[in-house]
Amino acid sequence: MNRKYRKTVIAGNWKMNMLASEVKPFIEQLKENMPKTRACDVVLCTPAVMIPTMIKAGKECKVAAGGQDVSKYEKGAYTGEVSASQLADIGAKYCIVGHSERRQYHGEDDMLVNAKAKALLAKGISPIICVGESLEQREMDLTMEYVDYQVKAALNGIDATQLRRCIIAYEPIWAIGTGKTATAEQAQEVCEGIRAVIRKIYGARPARAVSILYGGSMNAKNAYELLAQPDIDGGLIGGASLKPVDFATIIAATNQE
Ligand code: 13P
């Protein structure tokens, strides 16, 4: 983290878990376990149907709500899709785009991720843009080339002012839901590399101001060490964000120098 230049963000990705009726009890428990002082923004990205409930309950302890996906289209005959204006209208402040599960199970490519990020920015929502390599790519030593490409493609046509609203999440696919975390050094190396790519495109200042999160089996035990890395500005947390005590512990782990 580097609080002098950028925000620290702890974001939970609930994926397709939980029920609207479980949101309030979750937030109550989170509040009970929350550290007294907090050095980060907290977001919970829920299934779209729960966003209004999360916004209402989250006010209790300053937790913002976000979506997990958005349509690239503004409106129209796209059955099942949710638009950026619809997310903005109910009060979502953030939305994940390009999660590896969307790329893998729904065939999303980098051009689509870019279009979705732009659709969100146009409505004032911060995209949390996910990038990350597969195990095969890491073993072939292609991690940085691949992640570079993903970052460049996702940010194509986004100007420096809009970049200020963007958050990048580095999520190595092999670490998601596997209990296998990247070591702090591995995660730092790639997050530093991502900042370098952004520096090449936008220059030093904008690059210094972008928050880059790590995601992939981040939990109450390993969060402190990961967050201690200079280029890791927070976490995108799956499994551990479903447990209020663990999630609060990760939030508390941002209270470090
Ligand atoms: P886990 O924390 O469950 O590995 O999930 C990470 C993730 O995919 C967050 O978007």
CSV table of C-alpha atoms and ligand atoms in Angstrom, one decimal:
chain,number,residue,atom,x,y,z
A,1,MET,CA,0.0,0.0,0.0
A,2,ASN,CA,1.0,3.6,-0.4
A,3,ARG,CA,-1.6,5.8,1.2
A,4,LYS,CA,0.2,8.9,0.2
A,5,TYR,CA,-0.6,8.5,-3.4
A,6,ARG,CA,-3.7,6.2,-3.6
A,7,LYS,CA,-6.7,4.7,-2.0
A,8,THR,CA,-6.7,1.4,-0.3
A,9,VAL,CA,-9.7,-0.7,-1.2
A,10,ILE,CA,-11.0,-3.9,0.3
A,11,ALA,CA,-13.6,-5.4,-2.0
A,12,GLY,CA,-15.6,-8.5,-1.5
A,13,ASN,CA,-16.9,-10.6,-4.4
A,14,TRP,CA,-19.8,-12.6,-3.2
A,15,LYS,CA,-20.1,-14.3,-6.6
A,16,MET,CA,-23.4,-16.3,-6.8
A,17,ASN,CA,-23.7,-16.8,-3.0
A,18,MET,CA,-25.9,-15.5,-0.2
A,19,LEU,CA,-29.5,-14.3,-0.1
A,20,ALA,CA,-30.9,-10.9,0.2
A,21,SER,CA,-32.3,-11.9,3.6
A,22,GLU,CA,-28.7,-12.7,4.8
A,23,VAL,CA,-27.3,-9.2,4.0
A,24,LYS,CA,-28.5,-7.4,7.1
A,25,PRO,CA,-27.3,-10.1,9.6
A,26,PHE,CA,-24.0,-10.2,7.7
A,27,ILE,CA,-23.5,-6.4,8.0
A,28,GLU,CA,-24.4,-6.5,11.7
A,29,GLN,CA,-21.7,-9.1,12.4
A,30,LEU,CA,-19.2,-7.2,10.2
A,31,LYS,CA,-19.9,-4.0,12.1
A,32,GLU,CA,-19.3,-5.8,15.4
A,33,ASN,CA,-15.9,-7.0,14.3
A,34,MET,CA,-14.8,-3.9,12.4
A,35,PRO,CA,-11.7,-2.2,13.6
A,36,LYS,CA,-12.3,1.2,15.3
A,37,THR,CA,-10.3,3.1,12.8
A,38,ARG,CA,-10.2,2.1,9.2
A,39,ALA,CA,-7.7,3.0,6.6
A,40,CYS,CA,-9.5,1.7,3.5
A,41,ASP,CA,-12.7,1.9,1.5
A,42,VAL,CA,-14.8,-1.2,1.8
A,43,VAL,CA,-17.0,-2.5,-1.0
A,44,LEU,CA,-19.2,-5.6,-1.3
A,45,CYS,CA,-20.0,-6.8,-4.9
A,46,THR,CA,-23.1,-8.8,-4.6
A,47,PRO,CA,-25.5,-10.4,-7.2
A,48,ALA,CA,-27.4,-7.5,-8.8
A,49,VAL,CA,-30.6,-8.3,-7.1
A,50,MET,CA,-29.1,-7.7,-3.7
A,51,ILE,CA,-27.5,-4.4,-4.4
A,52,PRO,CA,-30.3,-2.3,-3.0
A,53,THR,CA,-30.4,-4.3,0.2
A,54,MET,CA,-26.6,-4.0,0.5
A,55,ILE,CA,-26.7,-0.2,0.0
A,56,LYS,CA,-29.3,0.1,2.8
A,57,ALA,CA,-27.6,-2.2,5.2
A,58,GLY,CA,-24.1,-1.1,4.3
A,59,LYS,CA,-24.8,2.5,5.4
A,60,GLU,CA,-24.5,1.3,9.0
A,61,CYS,CA,-20.8,0.8,8.6
A,62,LYS,CA,-19.8,2.6,5.4
A,63,VAL,CA,-19.7,-0.3,3.1
A,64,ALA,CA,-20.4,0.5,-0.5
A,65,ALA,CA,-22.2,-1.8,-2.9
A,66,GLY,CA,-21.1,-3.0,-6.3
A,67,GLY,CA,-22.1,-5.2,-9.1
A,68,GLN,CA,-20.2,-8.2,-10.5
A,69,ASP,CA,-20.9,-7.6,-14.2
A,70,VAL,CA,-22.6,-5.2,-16.6
A,71,SER,CA,-23.8,-5.1,-20.1
A,72,LYS,CA,-21.8,-3.2,-22.7
A,73,TYR,CA,-25.1,-1.9,-24.2
A,74,GLU,CA,-26.9,1.1,-22.9
A,75,LYS,CA,-30.4,-0.4,-23.2
A,76,GLY,CA,-32.6,-2.4,-25.4
A,77,ALA,CA,-33.5,-6.0,-26.3
A,78,TYR,CA,-30.8,-7.8,-24.3
A,79,THR,CA,-32.7,-10.3,-22.2
A,80,GLY,CA,-31.1,-11.0,-18.8
A,81,GLU,CA,-28.6,-8.2,-19.0
A,82,VAL,CA,-28.2,-5.3,-16.5
A,83,SER,CA,-27.1,-1.9,-17.8
A,84,ALA,CA,-24.7,0.6,-16.3
A,85,SER,CA,-27.5,3.2,-16.0
A,86,GLN,CA,-29.6,0.6,-14.1
A,87,LEU,CA,-26.7,0.0,-11.7
A,88,ALA,CA,-26.1,3.7,-11.2
A,89,ASP,CA,-29.8,4.3,-10.7
A,90,ILE,CA,-30.0,1.9,-7.7
A,91,GLY,CA,-26.8,3.4,-6.3
A,92,ALA,CA,-24.0,1.0,-7.1
A,93,LYS,CA,-20.7,2.7,-6.9
A,94,TYR,CA,-18.5,0.0,-8.3
A,95,CYS,CA,-18.7,-3.0,-10.6
A,96,ILE,CA,-16.3,-5.8,-11.4
A,97,VAL,CA,-15.6,-6.4,-15.1
A,98,GLY,CA,-13.5,-9.1,-16.7
A,99,HIS,CA,-13.5,-11.5,-13.8
A,100,SER,CA,-11.8,-14.8,-14.9
A,101,GLU,CA,-15.0,-16.7,-14.2
A,102,ARG,CA,-16.8,-14.4,-16.8
A,103,ARG,CA,-13.9,-14.9,-19.2
A,104,GLN,CA,-13.9,-18.6,-18.7
A,105,TYR,CA,-17.6,-19.5,-18.5
A,106,HIS,CA,-19.1,-16.8,-20.6
A,107,GLY,CA,-16.4,-16.3,-23.2
A,108,GLU,CA,-15.7,-12.7,-22.4
A,109,ASP,CA,-12.7,-11.3,-24.3
A,110,ASP,CA,-10.5,-8.2,-23.7
A,111,MET,CA,-12.5,-6.1,-26.2
A,112,LEU,CA,-15.7,-6.8,-24.3
A,113,VAL,CA,-14.0,-6.1,-21.0
A,114,ASN,CA,-12.9,-2.7,-22.4
A,115,ALA,CA,-16.5,-1.9,-23.7
A,116,LYS,CA,-17.9,-2.8,-20.3
A,117,ALA,CA,-15.4,-0.6,-18.4
A,118,LYS,CA,-16.3,2.3,-20.7
A,119,ALA,CA,-20.0,1.7,-20.2
A,120,LEU,CA,-19.6,2.0,-16.4
A,121,LEU,CA,-17.3,5.0,-16.6
A,122,ALA,CA,-19.9,6.8,-18.7
A,123,LYS,CA,-22.4,6.4,-15.8
A,124,GLY,CA,-19.9,7.3,-13.0
A,125,ILE,CA,-19.4,3.8,-11.7
A,126,SER,CA,-15.9,2.7,-10.9
A,127,PRO,CA,-14.9,-0.5,-12.8
A,128,ILE,CA,-12.8,-3.0,-10.9
A,129,ILE,CA,-11.0,-4.5,-13.9
A,130,CYS,CA,-9.7,-8.1,-13.4
A,131,VAL,CA,-6.7,-9.4,-15.1
A,132,GLY,CA,-4.5,-12.5,-14.4
A,133,GLU,CA,-2.7,-15.4,-15.9
A,134,SER,CA,-3.5,-19.1,-16.0
A,135,LEU,CA,-1.2,-21.7,-14.5
A,136,GLU,CA,0.0,-22.7,-17.9
A,137,GLN,CA,0.9,-19.1,-18.8
A,138,ARG,CA,2.8,-18.8,-15.5
A,139,GLU,CA,4.7,-22.0,-16.1
A,140,MET,CA,5.6,-20.8,-19.6
A,141,ASP,CA,6.9,-17.6,-18.1
A,142,LEU,CA,4.3,-15.6,-20.0
A,143,THR,CA,2.7,-13.9,-17.0
A,144,MET,CA,3.8,-10.4,-17.5
A,145,GLU,CA,3.3,-10.4,-21.3
A,146,TYR,CA,-0.2,-11.7,-20.9
A,147,VAL,CA,-1.2,-9.3,-18.0
A,148,ASP,CA,0.4,-6.4,-19.9
A,149,TYR,CA,-1.8,-7.2,-22.9
A,150,GLN,CA,-4.9,-7.5,-20.7
A,151,VAL,CA,-4.3,-4.2,-19.0
A,152,LYS,CA,-3.6,-2.4,-22.2
A,153,ALA,CA,-6.7,-3.8,-23.9
A,154,ALA,CA,-9.0,-3.1,-21.0
A,155,LEU,CA,-7.8,0.5,-20.8
A,156,ASN,CA,-7.9,1.2,-24.5
A,157,GLY,CA,-9.6,4.6,-25.2
A,158,ILE,CA,-9.9,5.4,-21.5
A,159,ASP,CA,-8.4,8.8,-20.7
A,160,ALA,CA,-6.4,9.9,-17.7
A,161,THR,CA,-9.3,11.5,-16.0
A,162,GLN,CA,-11.4,8.4,-16.3
A,163,LEU,CA,-8.5,6.3,-15.2
A,164,ARG,CA,-8.8,7.9,-11.8
A,165,ARG,CA,-12.0,6.0,-11.3
A,166,CYS,CA,-10.6,2.7,-12.4
A,167,ILE,CA,-9.3,0.0,-10.1
A,168,ILE,CA,-7.3,-2.9,-11.4
A,169,ALA,CA,-7.5,-6.3,-9.7
A,170,TYR,CA,-4.7,-8.8,-10.3
A,171,GLU,CA,-6.2,-12.2,-9.9
A,172,PRO,CA,-4.0,-15.1,-11.0
A,173,ILE,CA,-6.5,-17.8,-12.1
A,174,TRP,CA,-4.6,-20.6,-10.4
A,175,ALA,CA,-5.1,-18.8,-7.0
A,176,ILE,CA,-8.8,-18.3,-7.3
A,177,GLY,CA,-10.9,-20.5,-5.0
A,178,THR,CA,-8.0,-23.0,-4.8
A,179,GLY,CA,-6.6,-22.0,-1.4
A,180,LYS,CA,-3.3,-21.5,-3.3
A,181,THR,CA,-2.3,-17.9,-2.8
A,182,ALA,CA,0.4,-16.2,-4.8
A,183,THR,CA,3.3,-15.4,-2.5
A,184,ALA,CA,3.6,-11.8,-1.5
A,185,GLU,CA,6.6,-11.5,-3.8
A,186,GLN,CA,4.8,-13.0,-6.8
A,187,ALA,CA,1.8,-10.7,-6.3
A,188,GLN,CA,4.0,-7.6,-5.7
A,189,GLU,CA,6.0,-8.4,-8.8
A,190,VAL,CA,2.9,-8.5,-11.1
A,191,CYS,CA,1.2,-5.5,-9.4
A,192,GLU,CA,4.4,-3.5,-9.9
A,193,GLY,CA,4.5,-4.6,-13.5
A,194,ILE,CA,0.9,-3.5,-14.0
A,195,ARG,CA,1.7,-0.1,-12.6
A,196,ALA,CA,4.7,0.1,-15.0
A,197,VAL,CA,2.4,-0.6,-18.0
A,198,ILE,CA,0.0,2.1,-16.8
A,199,ARG,CA,3.0,4.5,-16.4
A,200,LYS,CA,3.9,3.8,-20.1
A,201,ILE,CA,0.5,4.7,-21.3
A,202,TYR,CA,-0.5,7.6,-19.0
A,203,GLY,CA,2.8,8.8,-17.4
A,204,ALA,CA,4.1,8.7,-13.8
A,205,ARG,CA,1.4,10.7,-11.9
A,206,PRO,CA,-1.7,8.8,-13.1
A,207,ALA,CA,0.2,5.5,-12.6
A,208,ARG,CA,1.1,6.4,-9.0
A,209,ALA,CA,-2.6,7.2,-8.2
A,210,VAL,CA,-4.2,3.9,-9.5
A,211,SER,CA,-5.2,1.4,-6.9
A,212,ILE,CA,-4.2,-2.1,-7.8
A,213,LEU,CA,-5.7,-5.0,-5.8
A,214,TYR,CA,-4.7,-8.6,-5.3
A,215,GLY,CA,-7.2,-11.3,-5.5
A,216,GLY,CA,-6.9,-15.1,-5.2
A,217,SER,CA,-7.4,-16.9,-1.9
A,218,MET,CA,-6.7,-13.8,0.1
A,219,ASN,CA,-7.8,-14.5,3.7
A,220,ALA,CA,-7.6,-13.4,7.3
A,221,LYS,CA,-4.1,-15.1,7.7
A,222,ASN,CA,-2.3,-13.9,4.6
A,223,ALA,CA,-3.8,-10.5,4.1
A,224,TYR,CA,-1.4,-8.5,6.3
A,225,GLU,CA,1.7,-9.7,4.4
A,226,LEU,CA,0.1,-9.2,0.9
A,227,LEU,CA,-1.1,-5.7,1.9
A,228,ALA,CA,2.4,-4.8,3.2
A,229,GLN,CA,3.7,-4.8,-0.4
A,230,PRO,CA,4.2,-1.4,-1.9
A,231,ASP,CA,2.1,-1.9,-5.1
A,232,ILE,CA,-0.7,-4.0,-3.5
A,233,ASP,CA,-3.4,-1.4,-2.6
A,234,GLY,CA,-6.0,-3.7,-1.3
A,235,GLY,CA,-7.8,-7.0,-2.1
A,236,LEU,CA,-10.6,-8.5,-4.1
A,237,ILE,CA,-11.8,-11.3,-1.9
A,238,GLY,CA,-14.0,-14.2,-2.7
A,239,GLY,CA,-14.5,-16.9,-0.2
A,240,ALA,CA,-13.3,-15.0,2.9
A,241,SER,CA,-15.7,-12.1,2.1
A,242,LEU,CA,-18.6,-14.4,2.9
A,243,LYS,CA,-17.4,-14.7,6.5
A,244,PRO,CA,-17.9,-11.4,8.4
A,245,VAL,CA,-15.2,-12.0,11.0
A,246,ASP,CA,-12.6,-13.0,8.4
A,247,PHE,CA,-13.6,-10.0,6.2
A,248,ALA,CA,-13.3,-7.6,9.1
A,249,THR,CA,-9.8,-9.1,9.9
A,250,ILE,CA,-8.7,-8.4,6.3
A,251,ILE,CA,-10.1,-4.8,6.7
A,252,ALA,CA,-8.1,-4.4,9.9
A,253,ALA,CA,-5.0,-5.7,8.1
A,254,THR,CA,-4.9,-2.4,6.2
A,255,ASN,CA,-4.1,-0.6,9.4
A,256,GLN,CA,-0.4,-0.8,9.0
A,257,GLU,CA,2.4,1.6,8.2
B,1,13P,P1,-11.2,-16.4,-3.6
B,1,13P,O1,-10.8,-15.3,-2.6
B,1,13P,O2,-12.3,-17.3,-3.2
B,1,13P,O3,-10.0,-17.2,-4.1
B,1,13P,O4,-11.8,-15.6,-4.9
B,1,13P,C1,-11.1,-14.6,-5.5
B,1,13P,C2,-11.9,-13.9,-6.5
B,1,13P,O5,-12.2,-14.5,-7.5
B,1,13P,C3,-12.4,-12.6,-6.2
B,1,13P,O6,-12.9,-12.0,-7.3
